[in-house]
mmCIF file of C-alpha atoms in Angstrom:
data_model
loop_
_atom_site.group_PDB
_atom_site.id
_atom_site.type_symbol
_atom_site.label_atom_id
_atom_site.label_comp_id
_atom_site.label_asym_id
_atom_site.label_seq_id
_atom_site.Cartn_x
_atom_site.Cartn_y
_atom_site.Cartn_z
ATOM 1 C CA MET A 1 0.000 0.000 0.000
ATOM 2 C CA GLN A 2 1.285 3.447 -0.918
ATOM 3 C CA ALA A 3 2.044 5.773 2.009
ATOM 4 C CA ALA A 4 -0.656 8.356 2.653
ATOM 5 C CA LYS A 5 0.004 11.821 1.253
ATOM 6 C CA LEU A 6 -0.512 14.927 3.331
ATOM 7 C CA PRO A 7 -3.949 16.486 2.805
ATOM 8 C CA PRO A 8 -4.431 20.149 1.795
ATOM 9 C CA HIS A 9 -3.174 22.326 4.636
ATOM 10 C CA ASP A 10 -1.850 25.713 5.694
ATOM 11 C CA GLY A 11 0.968 26.476 8.079
ATOM 12 C CA PRO A 12 3.306 23.963 9.727
ATOM 13 C CA VAL A 13 3.424 20.203 9.424
ATOM 14 C CA LEU A 14 4.190 18.805 12.866
ATOM 15 C CA SER A 15 5.790 15.354 12.849
ATOM 16 C CA VAL A 16 5.702 13.270 16.014
ATOM 17 C CA VAL A 17 6.639 9.887 17.427
ATOM 18 C CA ASP A 18 4.150 8.578 19.983
ATOM 19 C CA MET A 19 5.111 6.354 22.925
ATOM 20 C CA HIS A 20 3.750 5.378 26.305
ATOM 21 C CA THR A 21 5.393 4.597 29.624
ATOM 22 C CA GLY A 22 3.287 2.594 32.013
ATOM 23 C CA GLY A 23 0.206 3.682 30.079
ATOM 24 C CA GLU A 24 1.016 7.399 30.175
ATOM 25 C CA PRO A 25 1.300 8.856 26.647
ATOM 26 C CA LEU A 26 4.255 10.781 25.312
ATOM 27 C CA ARG A 27 4.104 12.654 22.018
ATOM 28 C CA ILE A 28 7.668 13.494 20.960
ATOM 29 C CA VAL A 29 7.836 16.405 18.524
ATOM 30 C CA VAL A 30 10.312 15.526 15.792
ATOM 31 C CA SER A 31 9.874 18.536 13.480
ATOM 32 C CA GLY A 32 7.602 21.461 12.615
ATOM 33 C CA TYR A 33 8.364 23.981 15.361
ATOM 34 C CA PRO A 34 9.995 27.307 14.413
ATOM 35 C CA ASP A 35 13.311 28.287 15.967
ATOM 36 C CA ILE A 36 13.092 28.600 19.747
ATOM 37 C CA ALA A 37 14.931 31.577 21.211
ATOM 38 C CA GLY A 38 16.855 31.430 24.466
ATOM 39 C CA LYS A 39 20.365 30.663 25.660
ATOM 40 C CA THR A 40 19.244 28.136 28.286
ATOM 41 C CA VAL A 41 16.588 25.449 28.477
ATOM 42 C CA LEU A 42 14.697 27.522 31.049
ATOM 43 C CA GLU A 43 14.799 30.551 28.736
ATOM 44 C CA LYS A 44 13.495 28.370 25.907
ATOM 45 C CA ARG A 45 10.697 27.197 28.210
ATOM 46 C CA ARG A 46 9.677 30.805 28.844
ATOM 47 C CA TYR A 47 9.849 31.573 25.114
ATOM 48 C CA VAL A 48 7.490 28.772 24.081
ATOM 49 C CA GLN A 49 5.125 29.763 26.902
ATOM 50 C CA GLU A 50 4.964 33.332 25.628
ATOM 51 C CA LYS A 51 5.342 32.943 21.847
ATOM 52 C CA LEU A 52 4.459 29.409 20.728
ATOM 53 C CA ASP A 53 1.772 28.170 23.075
ATOM 54 C CA HIS A 54 -0.673 27.740 20.187
ATOM 55 C CA LEU A 55 1.444 24.806 18.998
ATOM 56 C CA ARG A 56 1.198 23.114 22.395
ATOM 57 C CA ARG A 57 -2.575 23.447 22.268
ATOM 58 C CA LEU A 58 -2.636 22.149 18.682
ATOM 59 C CA LEU A 59 -0.756 18.973 19.628
ATOM 60 C CA MET A 60 -2.050 18.331 23.168
ATOM 61 C CA HIS A 61 -5.711 19.302 22.867
ATOM 62 C CA GLU A 62 -8.506 17.752 20.837
ATOM 63 C CA PRO A 63 -8.993 16.920 18.016
ATOM 64 C CA ARG A 64 -5.331 15.838 17.628
ATOM 65 C CA GLY A 65 -4.775 15.038 21.278
ATOM 66 C CA HIS A 66 -6.972 14.713 24.355
ATOM 67 C CA TYR A 67 -7.348 16.058 27.893
ATOM 68 C CA ASP A 68 -4.609 13.807 29.291
ATOM 69 C CA MET A 69 -2.111 13.974 26.425
ATOM 70 C CA TYR A 70 1.535 14.670 27.280
ATOM 71 C CA GLY A 71 4.290 15.963 25.028
ATOM 72 C CA ALA A 72 8.040 16.428 24.732
ATOM 73 C CA LEU A 73 9.629 19.108 22.556
ATOM 74 C CA LEU A 74 13.319 18.483 21.834
ATOM 75 C CA VAL A 75 15.571 21.568 22.028
ATOM 76 C CA GLN A 76 19.258 22.422 22.085
ATOM 77 C CA SER A 77 20.871 22.319 25.521
ATOM 78 C CA GLU A 78 23.509 24.739 26.719
ATOM 79 C CA LEU A 79 25.229 21.928 28.633
ATOM 80 C CA PRO A 80 28.095 20.311 26.679
ATOM 81 C CA GLU A 81 27.501 16.917 28.315
ATOM 82 C CA ALA A 82 23.811 16.801 27.335
ATOM 83 C CA HIS A 83 22.770 14.674 24.370
ATOM 84 C CA LEU A 84 19.494 16.589 24.120
ATOM 85 C CA GLY A 85 17.369 19.193 25.846
ATOM 86 C CA VAL A 86 13.640 18.813 26.316
ATOM 87 C CA LEU A 87 10.592 20.875 27.188
ATOM 88 C CA PHE A 88 7.606 19.036 28.648
ATOM 89 C CA MET A 89 4.027 20.036 27.799
ATOM 90 C CA HIS A 90 0.558 19.045 28.958
ATOM 91 C CA ASN A 91 -3.033 20.285 29.032
ATOM 92 C CA GLU A 92 -2.208 23.403 31.035
ATOM 93 C CA GLY A 93 1.319 24.391 30.109
ATOM 94 C CA TYR A 94 4.900 23.259 30.639
ATOM 95 C CA SER A 95 6.378 21.092 33.375
ATOM 96 C CA THR A 96 9.923 21.190 34.741
ATOM 97 C CA MET A 97 10.413 17.415 35.001
ATOM 98 C CA CYS A 98 8.710 14.264 33.784
ATOM 99 C CA GLY A 99 10.048 10.829 34.665
ATOM 100 C CA HIS A 100 7.818 8.816 32.367
ATOM 101 C CA ALA A 101 8.962 11.048 29.506
ATOM 102 C CA VAL A 102 12.637 10.585 30.422
ATOM 103 C CA ILE A 103 12.186 6.809 30.328
ATOM 104 C CA ALA A 104 10.610 7.026 26.869
ATOM 105 C CA LEU A 105 13.140 9.576 25.621
ATOM 106 C CA GLY A 106 15.993 7.300 26.687
ATOM 107 C CA ARG A 107 14.805 4.618 24.262
ATOM 108 C CA TYR A 108 13.980 7.187 21.594
ATOM 109 C CA ALA A 109 17.420 8.826 21.776
ATOM 110 C CA VAL A 110 19.209 5.516 21.304
ATOM 111 C CA ASP A 111 16.871 4.180 18.611
ATOM 112 C CA TYR A 112 16.941 7.435 16.610
ATOM 113 C CA GLY A 113 20.713 7.890 16.789
ATOM 114 C CA LEU A 114 20.905 10.919 19.084
ATOM 115 C CA VAL A 115 23.727 9.437 21.174
ATOM 116 C CA GLY A 116 26.040 8.129 18.483
ATOM 117 C CA LYS A 117 26.935 4.453 18.517
ATOM 118 C CA PRO A 118 25.305 3.031 21.668
ATOM 119 C CA GLN A 119 27.332 0.885 24.034
ATOM 120 C CA THR A 120 26.021 -2.502 25.124
ATOM 121 C CA PRO A 121 24.636 -3.770 27.408
ATOM 122 C CA GLU A 122 23.556 -0.280 28.489
ATOM 123 C CA ALA A 123 23.702 3.125 26.803
ATOM 124 C CA GLN A 124 23.813 6.390 28.744
ATOM 125 C CA VAL A 125 21.652 9.286 27.581
ATOM 126 C CA ASN A 126 22.103 12.693 29.221
ATOM 127 C CA ILE A 127 18.812 14.587 29.047
ATOM 128 C CA HIS A 128 18.699 18.270 29.999
ATOM 129 C CA CYS A 129 15.280 18.886 31.546
ATOM 130 C CA PRO A 130 14.159 22.325 32.781
ATOM 131 C CA CYS A 131 14.934 21.157 36.343
ATOM 132 C CA GLY A 132 18.476 20.117 35.405
ATOM 133 C CA LEU A 133 20.511 17.303 33.878
ATOM 134 C CA VAL A 134 19.021 13.814 34.208
ATOM 135 C CA LYS A 135 21.043 10.728 33.283
ATOM 136 C CA ALA A 136 19.156 7.848 31.694
ATOM 137 C CA PHE A 137 20.564 4.343 31.188
ATOM 138 C CA VAL A 138 19.005 2.237 28.444
ATOM 139 C CA GLU A 139 19.316 -1.544 28.333
ATOM 140 C CA ILE A 140 20.313 -2.955 24.929
ATOM 141 C CA ASN A 141 19.854 -6.635 24.192
ATOM 142 C CA ASP A 142 20.482 -8.125 20.733
ATOM 143 C CA GLY A 143 20.445 -4.614 19.271
ATOM 144 C CA ARG A 144 17.062 -3.769 20.765
ATOM 145 C CA THR A 145 16.432 -1.177 23.474
ATOM 146 C CA GLY A 146 14.494 -2.146 26.584
ATOM 147 C CA LYS A 147 14.207 -1.157 30.223
ATOM 148 C CA VAL A 148 15.327 2.355 31.186
ATOM 149 C CA ARG A 149 16.511 3.706 34.515
ATOM 150 C CA PHE A 150 17.394 7.304 35.289
ATOM 151 C CA HIS A 151 19.137 9.269 38.014
ATOM 152 C CA SER A 152 17.171 12.269 39.193
ATOM 153 C CA VAL A 153 18.195 15.784 40.035
ATOM 154 C CA PRO A 154 18.577 16.295 43.813
ATOM 155 C CA ALA A 155 15.223 15.449 45.416
ATOM 156 C CA PHE A 156 14.149 16.580 48.865
ATOM 157 C CA ALA A 157 11.408 16.863 51.450
ATOM 158 C CA PHE A 158 10.163 20.454 51.387
ATOM 159 C CA ALA A 159 7.681 20.105 54.267
ATOM 160 C CA THR A 160 6.280 17.197 56.260
ATOM 161 C CA ASP A 161 3.124 16.763 58.311
ATOM 162 C CA ILE A 162 1.811 20.252 57.615
ATOM 163 C CA SER A 163 -1.849 21.159 58.027
ATOM 164 C CA VAL A 164 -3.767 22.719 55.147
ATOM 165 C CA ASP A 165 -7.403 23.824 55.213
ATOM 166 C CA VAL A 166 -9.071 22.103 52.267
ATOM 167 C CA PRO A 167 -12.611 23.331 51.532
ATOM 168 C CA GLU A 168 -15.231 20.571 51.939
ATOM 169 C CA TYR A 169 -12.625 18.303 53.569
ATOM 170 C CA GLY A 170 -11.383 20.356 56.541
ATOM 171 C CA GLN A 171 -7.849 20.263 57.897
ATOM 172 C CA VAL A 172 -5.651 17.852 55.951
ATOM 173 C CA ILE A 173 -2.191 16.731 57.099
ATOM 174 C CA LEU A 174 0.157 16.271 54.155
ATOM 175 C CA ASP A 175 3.749 16.298 52.926
ATOM 176 C CA ILE A 176 5.342 18.263 50.099
ATOM 177 C CA GLY A 177 8.251 16.738 48.206
ATOM 178 C CA TYR A 178 10.398 17.777 45.257
ATOM 179 C CA GLY A 179 11.522 15.342 42.565
ATOM 180 C CA GLY A 180 12.189 17.784 39.733
ATOM 181 C CA ALA A 181 8.725 19.209 40.383
ATOM 182 C CA PHE A 182 6.826 19.850 43.623
ATOM 183 C CA TYR A 183 3.981 17.555 44.713
ATOM 184 C CA ALA A 184 1.697 17.373 47.717
ATOM 185 C CA PHE A 185 1.288 13.848 49.131
ATOM 186 C CA VAL A 186 -1.613 12.571 51.211
ATOM 187 C CA SER A 187 -3.204 9.188 51.794
ATOM 188 C CA ALA A 188 -6.413 8.650 49.820
ATOM 189 C CA GLU A 189 -7.875 7.093 52.960
ATOM 190 C CA ARG A 190 -8.128 10.616 54.433
ATOM 191 C CA PHE A 191 -10.942 11.205 51.901
ATOM 192 C CA GLY A 192 -12.516 7.776 52.259
ATOM 193 C CA LEU A 193 -10.980 6.688 48.951
ATOM 194 C CA ASN A 194 -8.782 3.892 47.618
ATOM 195 C CA VAL A 195 -6.242 4.716 44.901
ATOM 196 C CA THR A 196 -6.752 1.421 43.054
ATOM 197 C CA GLN A 197 -10.495 0.931 43.532
ATOM 198 C CA SER A 198 -12.264 4.292 43.818
ATOM 199 C CA LYS A 199 -13.736 6.108 40.839
ATOM 200 C CA THR A 200 -11.157 8.235 39.059
ATOM 201 C CA ARG A 201 -13.461 11.268 39.209
ATOM 202 C CA ASP A 202 -13.626 11.066 43.015
ATOM 203 C CA LEU A 203 -9.847 10.804 43.249
ATOM 204 C CA VAL A 204 -9.413 13.754 40.877
ATOM 205 C CA ASP A 205 -11.829 15.899 42.879
ATOM 206 C CA ALA A 206 -10.018 15.231 46.163
ATOM 207 C CA ALA A 207 -6.538 15.733 44.707
ATOM 208 C CA THR A 208 -7.555 18.934 42.910
ATOM 209 C CA ALA A 209 -9.014 20.351 46.112
ATOM 210 C CA VAL A 210 -5.716 19.657 47.885
ATOM 211 C CA THR A 211 -3.679 21.224 45.071
ATOM 212 C CA ASN A 212 -5.763 24.392 45.106
ATOM 213 C CA ALA A 213 -5.527 24.669 48.898
ATOM 214 C CA VAL A 214 -1.747 24.185 48.966
ATOM 215 C CA LYS A 215 -1.249 26.742 46.196
ATOM 216 C CA ALA A 216 -3.270 29.272 48.196
ATOM 217 C CA GLN A 217 -1.733 28.582 51.611
ATOM 218 C CA VAL A 218 1.865 27.366 51.172
ATOM 219 C CA ALA A 219 4.679 29.440 49.674
ATOM 220 C CA LEU A 220 7.124 27.215 47.818
ATOM 221 C CA HIS A 221 10.695 28.069 46.958
ATOM 222 C CA HIS A 222 13.512 26.272 45.185
ATOM 223 C CA PRO A 223 17.184 27.018 45.928
ATOM 224 C CA LYS A 224 18.219 27.036 42.261
ATOM 225 C CA SER A 225 15.531 28.962 40.368
ATOM 226 C CA PRO A 226 12.168 30.652 40.957
ATOM 227 C CA ASP A 227 10.991 28.995 37.717
ATOM 228 C CA LEU A 228 10.926 25.690 39.620
ATOM 229 C CA ALA A 229 8.973 26.957 42.630
ATOM 230 C CA PHE A 230 5.402 25.922 41.868
ATOM 231 C CA LEU A 231 3.156 23.036 42.907
ATOM 232 C CA TYR A 232 2.696 20.699 39.952
ATOM 233 C CA GLY A 233 0.001 18.540 41.506
ATOM 234 C CA THR A 234 -1.134 16.202 44.267
ATOM 235 C CA ILE A 235 -0.364 12.505 44.608
ATOM 236 C CA LEU A 236 -2.825 10.387 46.559
ATOM 237 C CA THR A 237 -1.222 7.280 48.063
ATOM 238 C CA ASP A 238 -2.280 4.045 49.719
ATOM 239 C CA GLY A 239 -0.487 5.245 52.866
ATOM 240 C CA LYS A 240 2.069 2.427 52.760
ATOM 241 C CA ASP A 241 5.213 4.500 53.220
ATOM 242 C CA ASN A 242 7.161 2.094 55.433
ATOM 243 C CA TYR A 243 9.666 -0.021 53.527
ATOM 244 C CA SER A 244 8.241 -3.215 52.109
ATOM 245 C CA GLU A 245 8.998 -5.518 49.215
ATOM 246 C CA GLU A 246 5.313 -5.300 48.275
ATOM 247 C CA PRO A 247 4.259 -2.561 45.805
ATOM 248 C CA THR A 248 2.805 0.672 47.137
ATOM 249 C CA ALA A 249 0.172 2.360 44.984
ATOM 250 C CA ASN A 250 -0.431 6.019 44.163
ATOM 251 C CA ILE A 251 -2.217 8.168 41.620
ATOM 252 C CA CYS A 252 -1.004 11.560 40.460
ATOM 253 C CA VAL A 253 -3.316 14.428 39.479
ATOM 254 C CA PHE A 254 -1.305 17.275 37.952
ATOM 255 C CA ALA A 255 -1.627 20.412 35.823
ATOM 256 C CA ASP A 256 -5.334 21.092 35.143
ATOM 257 C CA ALA A 257 -6.741 17.939 36.794
ATOM 258 C CA GLN A 258 -4.764 15.735 34.407
ATOM 259 C CA VAL A 259 -4.410 12.093 35.508
ATOM 260 C CA ASP A 260 -1.095 10.294 35.129
ATOM 261 C CA ARG A 261 -1.606 6.709 33.981
ATOM 262 C CA SER A 262 1.891 5.721 35.111
ATOM 263 C CA PRO A 263 3.223 5.620 38.694
ATOM 264 C CA THR A 264 4.742 9.089 37.892
ATOM 265 C CA GLY A 265 8.538 9.168 37.649
ATOM 266 C CA SER A 266 9.085 12.568 39.266
ATOM 267 C CA GLY A 267 6.425 11.654 41.838
ATOM 268 C CA VAL A 268 8.239 8.409 42.689
ATOM 269 C CA THR A 269 11.407 10.489 43.029
ATOM 270 C CA ALA A 270 9.758 12.926 45.439
ATOM 271 C CA ARG A 271 8.041 10.152 47.388
ATOM 272 C CA ILE A 272 11.323 8.260 47.870
ATOM 273 C CA ALA A 273 12.927 11.533 49.041
ATOM 274 C CA LEU A 274 10.153 11.960 51.616
ATOM 275 C CA GLN A 275 10.381 8.338 52.776
ATOM 276 C CA HIS A 276 14.158 8.614 53.145
ATOM 277 C CA HIS A 277 13.795 11.918 55.019
ATOM 278 C CA LYS A 278 11.415 10.202 57.443
ATOM 279 C CA ARG A 279 13.852 7.248 57.781
ATOM 280 C CA LEU A 280 11.268 4.863 56.370
ATOM 281 C CA VAL A 281 13.624 3.723 53.585
ATOM 282 C CA GLN A 282 17.401 3.557 53.579
ATOM 283 C CA LEU A 283 19.911 4.164 50.821
ATOM 284 C CA ASN A 284 19.841 1.405 48.187
ATOM 285 C CA GLN A 285 16.517 -0.047 49.365
ATOM 286 C CA THR A 286 14.393 -0.439 46.236
ATOM 287 C CA ARG A 287 10.652 0.100 46.420
ATOM 288 C CA VAL A 288 8.066 -0.859 43.820
ATOM 289 C CA PHE A 289 5.416 1.731 42.940
ATOM 290 C CA GLN A 290 2.121 0.802 41.317
ATOM 291 C CA SER A 291 -0.074 3.115 39.271
ATOM 292 C CA GLY A 292 -3.555 3.428 40.707
ATOM 293 C CA ALA A 293 -4.789 4.128 37.180
ATOM 294 C CA ALA A 294 -3.199 1.422 35.023
ATOM 295 C CA ASP A 295 -1.534 -0.986 37.526
ATOM 296 C CA SER A 296 1.821 -0.416 35.788
ATOM 297 C CA LEU A 297 5.008 -0.495 37.875
ATOM 298 C CA PHE A 298 8.102 1.652 38.425
ATOM 299 C CA THR A 299 10.878 1.089 40.918
ATOM 300 C CA GLY A 300 12.526 3.802 42.989
ATOM 301 C CA THR A 301 15.773 3.762 44.980
ATOM 302 C CA ALA A 302 17.629 6.480 46.884
ATOM 303 C CA ILE A 303 21.212 5.869 45.757
ATOM 304 C CA GLU A 304 23.142 8.875 47.065
ATOM 305 C CA ARG A 305 22.821 11.637 49.644
ATOM 306 C CA THR A 306 23.490 15.185 48.495
ATOM 307 C CA LYS A 307 22.357 18.782 49.088
ATOM 308 C CA CYS A 308 20.096 21.169 47.218
ATOM 309 C CA GLY A 309 20.681 24.580 48.734
ATOM 310 C CA GLU A 310 19.622 24.359 52.373
ATOM 311 C CA PHE A 311 17.806 21.047 51.865
ATOM 312 C CA ASP A 312 19.220 17.606 52.593
ATOM 313 C CA ALA A 313 18.563 15.747 49.372
ATOM 314 C CA VAL A 314 19.005 12.411 47.632
ATOM 315 C CA ILE A 315 19.631 11.242 44.092
ATOM 316 C CA VAL A 316 16.894 8.758 43.211
ATOM 317 C CA GLU A 317 17.067 6.053 40.578
ATOM 318 C CA VAL A 318 13.727 5.343 38.887
ATOM 319 C CA ALA A 319 13.218 2.511 36.408
ATOM 320 C CA GLY A 320 10.454 1.414 34.046
ATOM 321 C CA HIS A 321 9.543 0.432 30.495
ATOM 322 C CA ALA A 322 8.371 2.553 27.560
ATOM 323 C CA TYR A 323 6.905 1.396 24.261
ATOM 324 C CA TYR A 324 6.289 2.891 20.815
ATOM 325 C CA THR A 325 2.702 3.324 19.655
ATOM 326 C CA GLY A 326 3.122 5.036 16.276
ATOM 327 C CA THR A 327 4.046 8.119 14.284
ATOM 328 C CA ALA A 328 1.981 10.931 12.792
ATOM 329 C CA CYS A 329 2.118 14.168 10.823
ATOM 330 C CA PHE A 330 -0.352 16.804 11.978
ATOM 331 C CA THR A 331 -1.601 19.668 9.807
ATOM 332 C CA LEU A 332 -4.150 22.470 10.041
ATOM 333 C CA GLU A 333 -6.382 24.398 7.693
ATOM 334 C CA ALA A 334 -6.636 28.141 8.249
ATOM 335 C CA GLU A 335 -10.439 28.252 7.976
ATOM 336 C CA ASP A 336 -10.913 25.548 10.616
ATOM 337 C CA SER A 337 -12.447 27.331 13.620
ATOM 338 C CA LEU A 338 -11.118 24.555 15.920
ATOM 339 C CA LYS A 339 -7.632 24.424 14.400
ATOM 340 C CA ASP A 340 -5.949 25.492 17.643
ATOM 341 C CA GLY A 341 -7.576 22.733 19.671
ATOM 342 C CA PHE A 342 -10.094 22.557 22.507
ATOM 343 C CA LEU A 343 -10.675 20.623 25.723
ATOM 344 C CA LEU A 344 -13.752 19.007 27.202
ATOM 345 C CA LYS A 345 -13.859 19.248 30.997
#
């Protein structure tokens, strides 16, 4: 069968490779964006926010995407050791870190020749995220890429056991951790919910209420950059924070009530940092994290103590699997009143 030709269109043709990690989609933009100004990855992030946000909406929103679509835009990094830079995008805007995307991008970078001739049995891919440099390690077996692990930026406990007034739920005791992005953590049981059995809508409502309350009542700061000092979302857990060889489940609600299908790589990073801070897990103790949405699994391990400004921090290794789902070329027609995308809430 002859390959399909592009239909009549105006403007850019945006080419993508689609993947998923633990059920969470990743749309990697291969071509079609104009030049992105900025000397640093963070400056490039601000530029696309201010000048090119219509392209995020075109790719993430319906009819080309959906409410829970996630994207990665590859950019030049200012770091000489980086193989690639990346900007993360979602239904609301642009994240600073995304672990499921790093896992997928590790495979993509090796398979698409972005790291030169890969070394077996494991290739290293240095990915410059807005939060900093993340090192991914991609298994290679018989010439085929497989499991990916990555080492996080310094992760830390920002606040533990703080009380926040959450409308309709009252005072809620929670933790705030940083794993490349800030998350609030609270047991779903506090709301009479179960992360693997309750309706997703009920979990989203509770998590969103917590996110809104924390944003209104807790001032966040990051030692490296004010661009990193915002709450990305809330992660509801099964409350099983003590070390165990059994999986512990959680579900992440981030951005504009977007639900992560995976166990959430940056969330696993932050949760391990909190557990280590509370002396519930030790260095080199590996925990298994289960997605409350898709039952997929990541592992997380604190491998090294470090500092991040005034915070005691750890480097966390997160591991999982990503898979390809297809490729596409997206176009638009100027007279299409919905060409820039829309969302159903």
